[in-house]
Amino acid sequence: MCGSSSRNPLERGRFLGHTDAMPEGLSLAVVVAHPDDDAYGMAGVVAMHADDAGFRFTLIHATDGGGGDIRDGFAATRETLGGIRRLEDEAGWRALGREPDRHEWLSYADGALDQVPFDELVDAVAAVLVAERPTVVCTVGPDGIFDHPDHIRIGEATDAAFARVASTSGTAFRRLLHGAIPQSVFERWQAQRVELGLEPFDPTRRYHMRGVPDELIGVEIDQREVAHWVVAGLREHRSQHHVMTDDPDDVERWARIVRRDWAVVAWPPRPPGAPVLSDIFEGLP
Ligand SMILES: [Zn+2]
């Protein structure tokens, strides 16, 4: 996984080591491909830190999700879906109770991020990161959660952007996370799907959920106290309910699914056997 791939730009050691004055408080930037990717990944963390003094939340979407499925009976066309999904995403954060302090839509075409020149994508992400100087950056790892090419591409671009600015001092750019599902949890969910008579995922196939080896997980967050807020946000993604959950009205089941969240610590390198952090900011100044 992260740190083991020769194409990982984080291994190149191009760290600039910023040491200048830092903003007060701990800040987070989440970089994802589509509206709704952010509704699962790190939404609970934002809810948990929503009222912290100085907490700042930056959100970057590479696309507006206009290429997504349109569920039967939903009033959207191929032309209008992207705009609808932007509004759904914004409504989702309002429902969760904490809106981004800065929300950037890079406005690339959904489903075609791998056709954007890689350096252009890196520059677009880096421009926001350099302006915001977040403490922690979270994106998607090489598994893409669903092996989705857009997820993988925005994750690679964010890794490359982070590698330009990563720092071992001050409060900016201290940690890079990849949202992920531990293999053991994935297998438990698969068993539950079978029990419920649902089709299990096939992690060898594109667009199917998959886990990462448990030992790669560096952060495990107990977010039970905000799970219902996370679900309130998820429910606003109405055009996508059919791909997000088997039963959008089963709020309690959805809340159980989001009571924990996990991430791989992509940078700095995490020694094997290091304790699993219980918060994305744990141990940072
Ligand atoms: Zn997505």
XYZ file of N, CA and C and ligand atoms in Angstrom:
856
model
N 0.848 -1.187 0.000
C 0.000 0.000 0.000
C 0.887 1.242 0.000
N 0.434 2.223 0.711
C 1.168 3.471 0.669
C 2.569 3.268 1.234
N 3.542 3.853 0.570
C 4.913 3.749 1.043
C 5.629 2.562 0.456
N 4.890 1.655 -0.205
C 5.541 0.489 -0.766
C 5.599 0.550 -2.288
N 4.942 1.543 -2.873
C 4.892 1.615 -4.330
C 6.013 2.510 -4.848
N 6.730 2.053 -5.855
C 7.851 2.833 -6.367
C 7.379 4.115 -7.042
N 6.076 4.178 -7.418
C 5.614 5.406 -8.053
C 5.060 6.383 -7.033
N 5.235 6.041 -5.770
C 4.741 6.937 -4.726
C 5.656 8.153 -4.625
N 5.139 9.352 -4.955
C 6.004 10.536 -4.940
C 6.478 10.888 -3.540
N 5.819 10.317 -2.519
C 6.211 10.654 -1.151
C 7.568 10.078 -0.805
N 8.043 9.139 -1.609
C 9.331 8.536 -1.308
C 10.497 9.338 -1.878
N 10.167 10.363 -2.630
C 11.250 11.061 -3.318
C 11.960 12.081 -2.451
N 11.403 12.327 -1.264
C 12.121 13.205 -0.335
C 12.143 14.660 -0.738
N 11.125 15.104 -1.458
C 11.129 16.504 -1.890
C 10.389 17.380 -0.875
N 10.686 17.199 0.367
C 9.949 17.943 1.386
C 10.616 19.289 1.626
N 9.813 20.316 1.667
C 10.361 21.660 1.760
C 10.546 22.104 3.207
N 9.870 21.426 4.140
C 10.089 21.736 5.554
C 9.689 23.134 5.964
N 8.440 23.514 5.707
C 7.962 24.833 6.110
C 8.077 25.001 7.625
N 8.523 26.155 8.051
C 8.624 26.401 9.485
C 8.024 27.748 9.858
N 7.392 28.434 8.944
C 6.891 29.775 9.251
C 5.659 29.709 10.143
N 5.159 30.883 10.504
C 4.069 30.969 11.485
C 2.849 30.179 11.028
N 2.247 29.487 11.971
C 1.120 28.612 11.663
C -0.191 29.211 12.142
N -1.267 28.877 11.483
C -2.553 29.322 11.990
C -2.848 28.625 13.313
N -3.681 29.226 14.120
C -4.060 28.584 15.375
C -5.057 27.477 15.094
N -5.008 26.445 15.898
C -5.958 25.348 15.747
C -5.482 24.342 14.731
N -6.212 23.241 14.675
C -5.864 22.149 13.783
C -6.856 22.128 12.640
N -6.327 21.990 11.439
C -7.192 22.093 10.263
C -7.052 20.852 9.395
N -8.074 20.635 8.625
C -8.180 19.427 7.798
C -8.559 19.818 6.377
N -7.892 19.209 5.410
C -8.319 19.306 4.009
C -8.673 17.904 3.531
N -9.850 17.774 2.947
C -10.312 16.510 2.376
C -10.367 16.689 0.865
N -9.725 15.774 0.141
C -9.645 15.881 -1.318
C -10.229 14.612 -1.929
N -11.332 14.749 -2.645
C -12.037 13.587 -3.191
C -12.447 13.849 -4.631
N -12.939 12.793 -5.270
C -13.322 12.888 -6.674
C -14.748 13.394 -6.848
N -15.683 12.849 -6.073
C -17.117 13.051 -6.347
C -17.886 13.530 -5.119
N -18.988 14.279 -5.339
C -19.925 14.508 -4.244
C -20.422 13.148 -3.746
N -20.446 12.968 -2.491
C -20.806 11.794 -1.681
C -19.571 11.031 -1.203
N -18.421 11.147 -1.913
C -17.194 10.527 -1.390
C -16.863 11.135 -0.028
N -17.110 12.425 0.105
C -16.807 13.132 1.344
C -17.832 12.835 2.437
N -19.002 12.328 2.045
C -20.072 12.114 3.022
C -19.778 10.916 3.920
N -19.033 9.941 3.399
C -18.553 8.846 4.246
C -17.198 9.214 4.833
N -16.231 9.426 3.977
C -14.861 9.630 4.430
C -14.681 10.949 5.137
N -14.352 10.916 6.403
C -13.984 12.066 7.223
C -15.152 12.954 7.624
N -16.382 12.638 7.226
C -17.509 13.462 7.672
C -17.654 13.382 9.190
N -17.445 12.185 9.748
C -17.552 12.036 11.196
C -16.489 12.844 11.924
N -15.281 12.855 11.375
C -14.203 13.636 11.988
C -14.566 15.114 12.009
N -15.117 15.593 10.919
C -15.512 17.005 10.862
C -16.583 17.280 11.912
N -17.552 16.366 12.025
C -18.608 16.567 13.024
C -18.019 16.571 14.438
N -17.062 15.703 14.685
C -16.488 15.612 16.030
C -15.669 16.846 16.392
N -15.053 17.469 15.384
C -14.203 18.638 15.657
C -14.904 19.946 15.327
N -16.171 19.870 14.968
C -16.883 21.037 14.433
C -16.737 22.276 15.302
N -16.773 22.084 16.607
C -16.792 23.242 17.504
C -15.434 23.526 18.144
N -14.411 22.814 17.717
C -13.085 23.060 18.285
C -12.603 24.460 17.902
N -12.000 25.143 18.845
C -11.460 26.469 18.554
C -10.406 26.358 17.463
N -10.547 27.160 16.455
C -9.540 27.205 15.399
C -9.629 26.100 14.380
N -10.557 25.158 14.556
C -10.680 24.087 13.563
C -11.136 24.678 12.237
N -10.438 24.310 11.177
C -10.780 24.804 9.845
C -10.851 23.612 8.904
N -11.862 23.612 8.054
C -12.142 22.469 7.181
C -12.210 22.941 5.730
N -11.293 22.409 4.939
C -11.253 22.690 3.501
C -11.659 21.434 2.748
N -12.489 21.588 1.746
C -12.978 20.456 0.967
C -12.725 20.721 -0.510
N -12.140 19.745 -1.181
C -11.873 19.857 -2.622
C -12.561 18.698 -3.333
N -13.390 19.033 -4.294
C -13.990 18.036 -5.174
C -13.391 18.198 -6.568
N -12.897 17.115 -7.134
C -12.338 17.185 -8.481
C -13.426 17.279 -9.539
N -14.575 16.637 -9.291
C -15.670 16.624 -10.269
C -16.987 16.927 -9.548
N -18.032 17.187 -10.343
C -19.352 17.403 -9.747
C -20.209 16.143 -9.765
N -19.604 15.013 -10.170
C -20.344 13.755 -10.154
C -21.411 13.652 -11.233
N -21.306 14.495 -12.250
C -22.343 14.529 -13.286
C -22.436 13.273 -14.135
N -21.431 12.410 -14.028
C -21.474 11.159 -14.795
C -22.078 10.005 -14.015
N -22.536 10.269 -12.805
C -23.038 9.196 -11.944
C -24.354 8.615 -12.421
N -24.717 7.522 -11.752
C -26.011 6.894 -12.043
C -27.150 7.848 -11.703
N -28.212 7.766 -12.482
C -29.449 8.477 -12.134
C -30.472 7.406 -11.795
N -30.908 7.406 -10.548
C -31.791 6.301 -10.160
C -33.175 6.472 -10.770
N -33.838 5.362 -10.928
C -35.164 5.353 -11.541
C -36.089 6.328 -10.825
N -36.733 7.148 -11.607
C -37.724 8.055 -11.044
C -37.151 9.334 -10.483
N -35.817 9.474 -10.483
C -35.231 10.694 -9.931
C -35.204 11.778 -11.015
N -35.631 12.970 -10.636
C -35.783 14.052 -11.620
C -34.444 14.706 -11.929
N -33.658 14.020 -12.760
C -32.391 14.599 -13.211
C -32.108 14.083 -14.614
N -31.363 14.853 -15.364
C -30.888 14.415 -16.679
C -29.364 14.400 -16.633
N -28.775 13.864 -17.682
C -27.309 13.861 -17.745
C -26.765 15.287 -17.636
N -27.537 16.252 -18.144
C -27.093 17.651 -18.131
C -27.240 18.282 -16.738
N -28.246 17.856 -16.002
C -28.511 18.539 -14.723
C -27.922 17.830 -13.512
N -27.502 16.575 -13.674
C -27.097 15.794 -12.502
C -25.941 16.434 -11.740
N -24.943 16.947 -12.462
C -23.788 17.528 -11.779
C -24.181 18.678 -10.860
N -25.032 19.572 -11.365
C -25.483 20.702 -10.548
C -26.283 20.233 -9.348
N -27.118 19.229 -9.587
C -27.921 18.681 -8.481
C -27.009 18.089 -7.417
N -25.991 17.371 -7.844
C -25.120 16.719 -6.863
C -24.282 17.732 -6.077
N -23.933 18.838 -6.714
C -23.246 19.896 -5.951
C -24.150 20.401 -4.836
N -25.407 20.636 -5.186
C -26.351 21.132 -4.170
C -26.591 20.080 -3.087
N -26.664 18.811 -3.497
C -26.838 17.743 -2.507
C -25.662 17.726 -1.533
N -24.481 17.890 -2.089
C -23.295 17.854 -1.228
C -23.319 19.005 -0.224
N -23.665 20.186 -0.719
C -23.705 21.344 0.172
C -24.800 21.172 1.231
N -25.935 20.601 0.815
C -27.019 20.338 1.774
C -26.587 19.291 2.793
N -25.777 18.335 2.339
C -25.296 17.289 3.240
C -24.467 17.860 4.380
N -23.594 18.794 4.065
C -22.774 19.391 5.130
C -23.619 20.250 6.046
N -24.616 20.923 5.495
C -25.524 21.695 6.379
C -26.253 20.747 7.327
N -26.719 19.613 6.775
C -27.455 18.653 7.612
C -26.547 18.059 8.690
N -25.279 17.855 8.346
C -24.332 17.325 9.323
C -24.058 18.342 10.433
N -24.221 19.606 10.099
C -24.058 20.624 11.131
C -22.758 21.388 11.079
N -21.945 21.116 10.078
C -20.684 21.861 9.947
C -20.361 21.946 8.457
N -20.417 23.147 7.918
C -20.110 23.329 6.498
C -18.615 23.599 6.328
N -18.079 23.293 5.147
C -16.665 23.595 4.927
C -16.410 25.095 5.044
N -15.228 25.438 5.543
C -14.828 26.843 5.541
C -14.424 27.269 4.138
N -13.950 26.312 3.389
C -13.630 26.571 1.979
C -13.979 25.319 1.196
N -14.716 25.475 0.121
C -15.131 24.339 -0.694
C -14.781 24.648 -2.149
N -13.826 23.920 -2.684
C -13.369 24.150 -4.055
C -13.879 23.043 -4.970
N -14.516 23.444 -6.043
C -14.920 22.494 -7.091
C -13.953 22.677 -8.256
N -13.144 21.661 -8.530
C -12.165 21.796 -9.612
C -12.831 21.637 -10.982
N -14.032 21.060 -11.002
C -14.886 21.048 -12.200
C -14.309 20.250 -13.371
N -13.590 19.210 -13.065
C -13.192 18.274 -14.123
C -14.351 17.326 -14.409
N -14.283 16.690 -15.574
C -15.376 15.803 -15.986
C -15.373 14.530 -15.151
N -16.546 14.182 -14.639
C -16.708 12.952 -13.866
C -16.393 11.753 -14.753
N -15.615 10.839 -14.214
C -15.294 9.616 -14.946
C -14.102 9.746 -15.879
N -13.478 10.906 -15.903
C -12.390 11.122 -16.858
C -11.185 11.792 -16.216
N -11.024 11.640 -14.906
C -9.882 12.296 -14.253
C -8.552 11.782 -14.787
N -8.555 10.515 -15.234
C -7.294 9.974 -15.746
C -6.938 10.561 -17.110
N -7.828 11.358 -17.672
C -7.495 12.031 -18.931
C -7.024 13.467 -18.710
N -7.084 13.930 -17.473
C -6.550 15.256 -17.149
C -5.038 15.113 -17.031
N -4.254 16.011 -17.656
C -2.799 15.918 -17.464
C -2.468 15.884 -15.982
N -1.651 14.880 -15.586
C -1.430 14.652 -14.154
C -0.874 15.896 -13.470
N 0.080 16.569 -14.105
C 0.681 17.745 -13.467
C -0.342 18.850 -13.262
N -1.286 18.948 -14.188
C -2.335 19.970 -14.044
C -3.193 19.670 -12.811
N -3.517 18.397 -12.643
C -4.340 18.010 -11.494
C -3.582 18.250 -10.184
N -2.318 17.891 -10.185
C -1.485 18.117 -8.990
C -1.422 19.606 -8.673
N -1.202 20.419 -9.695
C -1.102 21.875 -9.480
C -2.401 22.430 -8.905
N -3.532 21.921 -9.406
C -4.833 22.434 -8.952
C -5.039 22.115 -7.473
N -4.688 20.901 -7.063
C -4.827 20.523 -5.650
C -3.810 21.288 -4.802
N -2.579 21.361 -5.297
C -1.509 22.011 -4.521
C -1.817 23.485 -4.287
N -2.432 24.140 -5.253
C -2.719 25.572 -5.105
C -3.616 25.810 -3.895
N -4.611 24.950 -3.705
C -5.513 25.111 -2.562
C -4.783 24.742 -1.265
N -4.028 23.651 -1.307
C -3.329 23.221 -0.091
C -2.333 24.279 0.368
N -1.594 24.854 -0.557
C -0.589 25.858 -0.189
C -1.265 27.086 0.415
N -2.426 27.436 -0.123
C -3.140 28.603 0.418
C -3.704 28.315 1.808
N -4.141 27.090 2.037
C -4.826 26.765 3.285
C -3.912 26.226 4.377
N -2.827 25.573 3.987
C -1.869 25.025 4.940
C -2.528 24.166 6.022
N -3.315 23.165 5.619
C -3.973 22.320 6.621
C -2.970 21.473 7.399
N -3.351 21.130 8.623
C -2.520 20.257 9.445
C -2.518 18.838 8.875
N -3.707 18.383 8.510
C -3.888 17.021 8.014
C -4.596 17.085 6.660
N -4.121 16.271 5.746
C -4.777 16.135 4.441
C -5.269 14.696 4.328
N -6.503 14.537 3.886
C -7.054 13.193 3.717
C -7.575 13.014 2.308
N -7.179 11.917 1.690
C -7.661 11.590 0.353
C -7.864 10.081 0.282
N -7.784 9.525 -0.915
C -8.059 8.109 -1.134
C -6.759 7.419 -1.530
N -6.582 6.188 -1.091
C -5.372 5.443 -1.401
C -5.462 4.701 -2.720
N -4.429 3.911 -3.010
C -4.367 3.221 -4.310
C -5.448 2.157 -4.503
N -6.131 1.775 -3.423
C -7.247 0.826 -3.570
C -8.489 1.518 -4.109
N -8.522 2.848 -3.970
C -9.669 3.596 -4.473
C -10.977 3.240 -3.778
N -10.912 2.547 -2.667
C -12.070 2.009 -1.917
C -12.891 1.056 -2.794
N -13.176 1.506 -3.993
C -13.963 0.698 -4.940
C -13.165 0.429 -6.222
N -11.855 0.637 -6.179
C -11.049 0.566 -7.398
C -11.617 1.492 -8.472
N -12.149 2.627 -8.029
C -12.699 3.599 -8.982
C -11.533 4.422 -9.547
N -11.391 4.482 -10.871
C -10.236 5.195 -11.444
C -10.173 6.665 -11.041
N -11.324 7.319 -10.904
C -11.304 8.724 -10.455
C -10.768 8.838 -9.033
N -11.178 7.915 -8.174
C -10.704 7.950 -6.777
C -9.187 7.768 -6.742
N -8.725 6.796 -7.504
C -7.291 6.497 -7.504
C -6.499 7.688 -8.035
N -7.022 8.309 -9.081
C -6.307 9.425 -9.694
C -6.241 10.645 -8.774
N -7.358 10.992 -8.146
C -7.314 12.179 -7.273
C -6.433 11.881 -6.055
N -6.407 10.619 -5.627
C -5.515 10.262 -4.531
C -4.050 10.404 -4.927
N -3.717 9.937 -6.114
C -2.322 10.068 -6.585
C -1.926 11.535 -6.708
N -2.852 12.342 -7.232
C -2.546 13.770 -7.419
C -2.384 14.466 -6.073
N -3.217 14.075 -5.106
C -3.113 14.684 -3.776
C -1.825 14.253 -3.090
N -1.466 12.981 -3.238
C -0.180 12.517 -2.692
C 0.969 13.341 -3.272
N 0.924 13.569 -4.576
C 2.001 14.314 -5.228
C 2.015 15.767 -4.773
N 0.823 16.354 -4.620
C 0.750 17.739 -4.147
C 1.279 17.826 -2.719
N 0.898 16.848 -1.892
C 1.338 16.841 -0.491
C 2.852 16.690 -0.404
N 3.414 15.867 -1.281
C 4.858 15.628 -1.232
C 5.655 16.902 -1.464
N 5.067 17.868 -2.139
C 5.763 19.137 -2.357
C 5.867 19.951 -1.078
N 4.926 19.739 -0.175
C 4.804 20.663 0.954
C 4.930 19.997 2.314
N 4.984 18.664 2.358
C 4.973 17.949 3.638
C 6.024 18.516 4.585
N 5.694 18.532 5.861
C 6.561 19.191 6.823
C 6.655 18.381 8.103
N 7.797 18.441 8.733
C 7.953 17.755 10.015
C 7.953 18.739 11.173
N 7.681 20.015 10.894
C 7.618 21.000 11.973
C 6.438 21.924 11.731
N 6.105 22.718 12.765
C 4.956 23.600 12.636
C 3.663 22.791 12.663
N 2.569 23.414 12.261
C 1.286 22.714 12.315
C 0.698 22.449 10.942
N 1.380 22.812 9.875
C 0.835 22.588 8.533
C 1.459 21.346 7.897
N 0.629 20.625 7.166
C 1.102 19.481 6.361
C 1.851 18.449 7.186
N 1.266 18.085 8.318
C 1.949 17.169 9.221
C 1.593 15.707 8.970
N 0.449 15.486 8.322
C 0.013 14.104 8.188
C -0.841 13.979 6.930
N -0.596 12.909 6.193
C -1.405 12.599 5.002
C -2.108 11.271 5.259
N -3.410 11.272 5.094
C -4.208 10.072 5.346
C -4.892 9.592 4.080
N -5.053 8.293 3.999
C -5.869 7.675 2.955
C -7.042 6.974 3.641
N -8.235 7.453 3.381
C -9.408 6.771 3.913
C -9.432 5.334 3.417
N -9.798 4.392 4.298
C -9.712 2.979 3.929
C -10.629 2.148 4.809
N -10.881 0.933 4.359
C -11.678 -0.022 5.138
C -10.787 -1.205 5.500
N -10.635 -1.504 6.805
C -9.794 -2.657 7.181
C -10.385 -3.951 6.615
N -9.513 -4.838 6.212
C -9.955 -6.098 5.610
C -10.900 -6.867 6.533
N -10.596 -6.860 7.835
C -11.431 -7.628 8.765
C -12.845 -7.052 8.827
N -12.955 -5.732 8.756
C -14.279 -5.090 8.763
C -14.987 -5.372 7.452
N -14.248 -5.285 6.365
C -14.836 -5.577 5.060
C -15.423 -6.993 5.043
N -14.681 -7.937 5.589
C -15.162 -9.333 5.585
C -16.407 -9.489 6.456
N -16.448 -8.740 7.559
C -17.642 -8.797 8.408
C -18.849 -8.218 7.676
N -18.638 -7.112 6.990
C -19.733 -6.510 6.214
C -20.199 -7.469 5.114
N -19.235 -8.144 4.499
C -19.602 -9.098 3.445
C -20.495 -10.210 4.010
N -20.115 -10.710 5.193
C -20.905 -11.778 5.812
C -22.308 -11.280 6.150
N -22.381 -10.028 6.610
C -23.704 -9.458 6.935
C -24.549 -9.315 5.677
N -23.902 -8.944 4.573
C -24.661 -8.819 3.317
C -25.256 -10.166 2.930
N -24.453 -11.207 3.063
C -24.945 -12.542 2.710
C -26.118 -12.914 3.620
N -25.979 -12.638 4.926
C -27.064 -12.938 5.874
C -28.352 -12.208 5.509
N -28.191 -10.986 4.994
C -29.362 -10.180 4.646
C -29.893 -10.519 3.248
N -29.234 -11.473 2.598
C -29.677 -11.853 1.262
C -29.228 -10.898 0.176
N -28.215 -10.076 0.488
C -27.695 -9.122 -0.494
C -26.480 -9.708 -1.196
N -26.235 -9.220 -2.389
C -25.089 -9.680 -3.171
C -23.802 -9.159 -2.514
N -22.851 -10.044 -2.189
C -21.592 -9.527 -1.628
C -20.770 -8.810 -2.715
N -19.857 -7.957 -2.271
C -18.946 -7.313 -3.217
C -17.942 -8.337 -3.722
N -17.440 -8.084 -4.909
C -16.368 -8.907 -5.462
C -15.132 -8.015 -5.585
N -14.239 -8.066 -4.574
C -13.125 -7.112 -4.548
C -12.085 -7.324 -5.644
N -12.316 -8.281 -6.511
C -11.410 -8.400 -7.657
C -11.935 -7.579 -8.841
N -13.136 -7.029 -8.685
C -13.737 -6.317 -9.811
C -13.792 -4.809 -9.565
N -13.639 -4.068 -10.635
C -13.710 -2.607 -10.587
C -15.091 -2.175 -10.075
N -15.097 -1.093 -9.327
C -16.312 -0.510 -8.740
C -16.918 -1.375 -7.637
N -16.163 -2.353 -7.163
C -16.607 -3.135 -6.012
C -15.756 -2.757 -4.795
N -16.409 -2.692 -3.647
C -15.703 -2.321 -2.425
C -14.619 -3.344 -2.103
N -13.569 -2.859 -1.452
C -12.486 -3.743 -1.017
C -11.850 -3.185 0.253
N -11.160 -4.028 0.972
C -10.473 -3.595 2.179
C -8.980 -3.459 1.937
N -8.296 -2.953 2.969
C -6.829 -2.952 2.955
C -6.392 -3.794 4.154
N -5.195 -4.384 4.111
C -4.737 -5.208 5.241
C -4.835 -4.442 6.567
N -5.357 -5.104 7.578
C -5.579 -4.445 8.876
C -4.329 -3.751 9.400
N -3.174 -4.370 9.167
C -1.946 -3.809 9.753
C -1.561 -2.465 9.128
N -2.173 -2.098 8.008
C -1.892 -0.788 7.406
C -2.719 0.328 8.029
N -3.768 -0.040 8.743
C -4.638 0.986 9.324
C -3.899 1.696 10.459
N -3.783 3.024 10.330
C -3.056 3.795 11.342
C -3.959 4.668 12.187
N -5.213 4.846 11.749
C -6.178 5.647 12.504
C -7.501 4.906 12.521
N -8.058 4.738 13.712
C -9.402 4.177 13.847
C -10.185 5.094 14.768
N -11.252 5.656 14.242
C -11.995 6.694 14.959
C -13.330 6.131 15.421
N -13.583 6.239 16.711
C -14.896 5.893 17.268
C -15.767 7.141 17.147
N -16.694 7.125 16.221
C -17.503 8.323 15.995
C -18.989 8.049 16.242
N -19.231 7.141 17.207
C -20.629 6.819 17.519
C -21.429 8.055 17.916
N -20.752 8.967 18.628
C -21.495 10.124 19.145
C -21.992 11.034 18.021
N -21.409 10.923 16.836
C -21.858 11.785 15.732
C -22.436 10.976 14.571
N -22.626 9.664 14.767
C -23.045 8.808 13.652
C -24.357 9.281 13.015
N -25.282 9.742 13.842
C -26.563 10.180 13.266
C -26.419 11.486 12.485
N -25.452 12.302 12.858
C -25.181 13.504 12.059
C -24.590 13.111 10.707
N -23.708 12.104 10.726
C -23.127 11.634 9.464
C -24.235 11.088 8.550
N -25.151 10.334 9.134
C -26.254 9.787 8.342
C -27.141 10.914 7.803
N -27.358 11.947 8.620
C -28.156 13.084 8.139
C -27.512 13.689 6.895
N -26.183 13.757 6.882
C -25.484 14.254 5.701
C -25.600 13.308 4.526
N -25.419 12.031 4.795
C -25.508 11.028 3.720
C -26.878 11.067 3.045
N -27.907 11.246 3.855
C -29.270 11.181 3.303
C -29.560 12.311 2.324
N -28.782 13.393 2.388
C -29.001 14.500 1.447
C -28.550 14.167 0.030
N -27.769 13.104 -0.120
C -27.304 12.723 -1.462
C -28.380 11.872 -2.137
N -29.520 12.503 -2.329
C -30.722 11.756 -2.727
C -30.600 11.111 -4.088
N -29.885 11.738 -5.000
C -29.770 11.145 -6.345
C -28.966 9.853 -6.315
N -28.213 9.638 -5.237
C -27.288 8.502 -5.182
C -27.664 7.448 -4.146
N -28.834 7.582 -3.552
C -29.205 6.631 -2.496
C -29.072 5.184 -2.946
N -29.401 4.927 -4.204
C -29.411 3.543 -4.684
C -28.010 2.940 -4.747
N -26.974 3.795 -4.848
C -25.612 3.242 -4.861
C -24.906 3.416 -3.512
N -25.519 4.161 -2.614
C -24.869 4.433 -1.327
C -25.276 3.443 -0.247
N -26.473 2.929 -0.331
C -26.967 2.066 0.739
C -28.081 1.192 0.177
N -28.322 0.089 0.856
C -29.384 -0.806 0.393
C -30.753 -0.308 0.820
N -30.798 0.469 1.900
C -32.083 0.984 2.354
C -31.861 2.348 3.022
N -32.029 3.435 2.267
C -31.730 4.764 2.817
C -32.623 5.146 3.984
N -33.750 4.461 4.135
C -34.642 4.784 5.255
C -34.275 4.023 6.522
N -33.381 3.041 6.393
C -32.940 2.308 7.581
C -31.799 3.093 8.238
N -32.190 4.145 8.909
C -31.219 5.074 9.491
C -30.344 4.378 10.527
N -30.934 3.470 11.273
C -30.150 2.822 12.331
C -29.054 1.930 11.750
N -29.374 1.232 10.659
C -28.330 0.403 10.043
C -27.220 1.283 9.477
N -27.616 2.402 8.847
C -26.636 3.326 8.285
C -25.761 3.892 9.412
N -26.379 4.203 10.517
C -25.623 4.755 11.647
C -24.627 3.729 12.203
N -25.015 2.450 12.170
C -24.070 1.426 12.638
C -22.860 1.346 11.705
N -23.113 1.495 10.395
C -22.022 1.405 9.427
C -21.021 2.543 9.626
N -21.510 3.732 10.004
C -20.613 4.897 10.096
C -20.159 5.177 11.531
N -20.334 4.220 12.422
C -19.936 4.512 13.809
C -18.420 4.485 13.979
N -17.729 3.930 13.006
C -16.264 3.995 13.025
C -15.760 4.422 11.642
N -14.569 4.999 11.631
C -13.951 5.376 10.365
C -12.462 5.041 10.489
N -11.817 4.790 9.356
C -10.430 4.324 9.371
C -9.608 5.039 8.309
N -8.316 5.098 8.568
C -7.418 5.655 7.564
C -6.045 5.013 7.664
N -5.396 4.952 6.527
C -3.981 4.586 6.448
C -3.185 5.879 6.598
N -2.146 5.864 7.428
C -1.260 7.030 7.513
C -0.246 6.909 6.379
N -0.467 7.710 5.346
C 0.391 7.624 4.160
C 1.705 8.364 4.359
N 1.672 9.390 5.207
C 2.871 10.138 5.562
C 2.623 10.845 6.872
N 3.595 10.939 7.782
C 4.950 10.387 7.679
C 4.940 8.859 7.781
N 6.068 8.236 7.406
C 6.117 6.777 7.460
C 5.763 6.279 8.860
N 4.968 5.251 8.903
C 4.502 4.710 10.189
C 5.240 3.408 10.461
N 5.993 3.349 11.568
C 6.746 2.118 11.850
C 5.783 0.948 12.035
N 6.166 -0.234 11.583
C 5.311 -1.405 11.801
C 5.029 -1.569 13.292
N 3.796 -1.855 13.628
C 3.445 -2.073 15.020
C 3.186 -0.812 15.815
N 3.302 0.356 15.177
C 3.020 1.609 15.893
C 1.573 1.609 16.353
N 1.277 2.265 17.496
C -0.107 2.273 17.982
C -1.051 2.907 16.970
N -2.263 2.387 16.938
C -3.280 2.960 16.060
C -3.836 4.218 16.735
N -3.852 5.315 16.002
C -4.335 6.582 16.538
C -5.849 6.570 16.619
N -6.379 7.287 17.607
C -7.840 7.328 17.757
C -8.437 8.608 17.191
N -7.569 9.484 16.693
C -8.046 10.716 16.063
C -7.021 11.152 15.033
N -7.482 11.842 14.000
C -6.558 12.234 12.929
C -5.512 13.220 13.396
N -5.803 13.958 14.483
C -4.863 14.972 14.961
C -4.014 14.475 16.142
N -4.263 13.240 16.580
C -3.565 12.746 17.776
C -2.054 12.859 17.602
N -1.413 13.423 18.620
C 0.054 13.504 18.620
C 0.608 14.687 17.845
N -0.251 15.499 17.246
C 0.227 16.669 16.509
C 0.168 17.887 17.403
N 1.005 18.897 17.122
C 1.011 20.091 17.993
C -0.300 20.870 17.874
Zn -16.647 8.567 -5.763
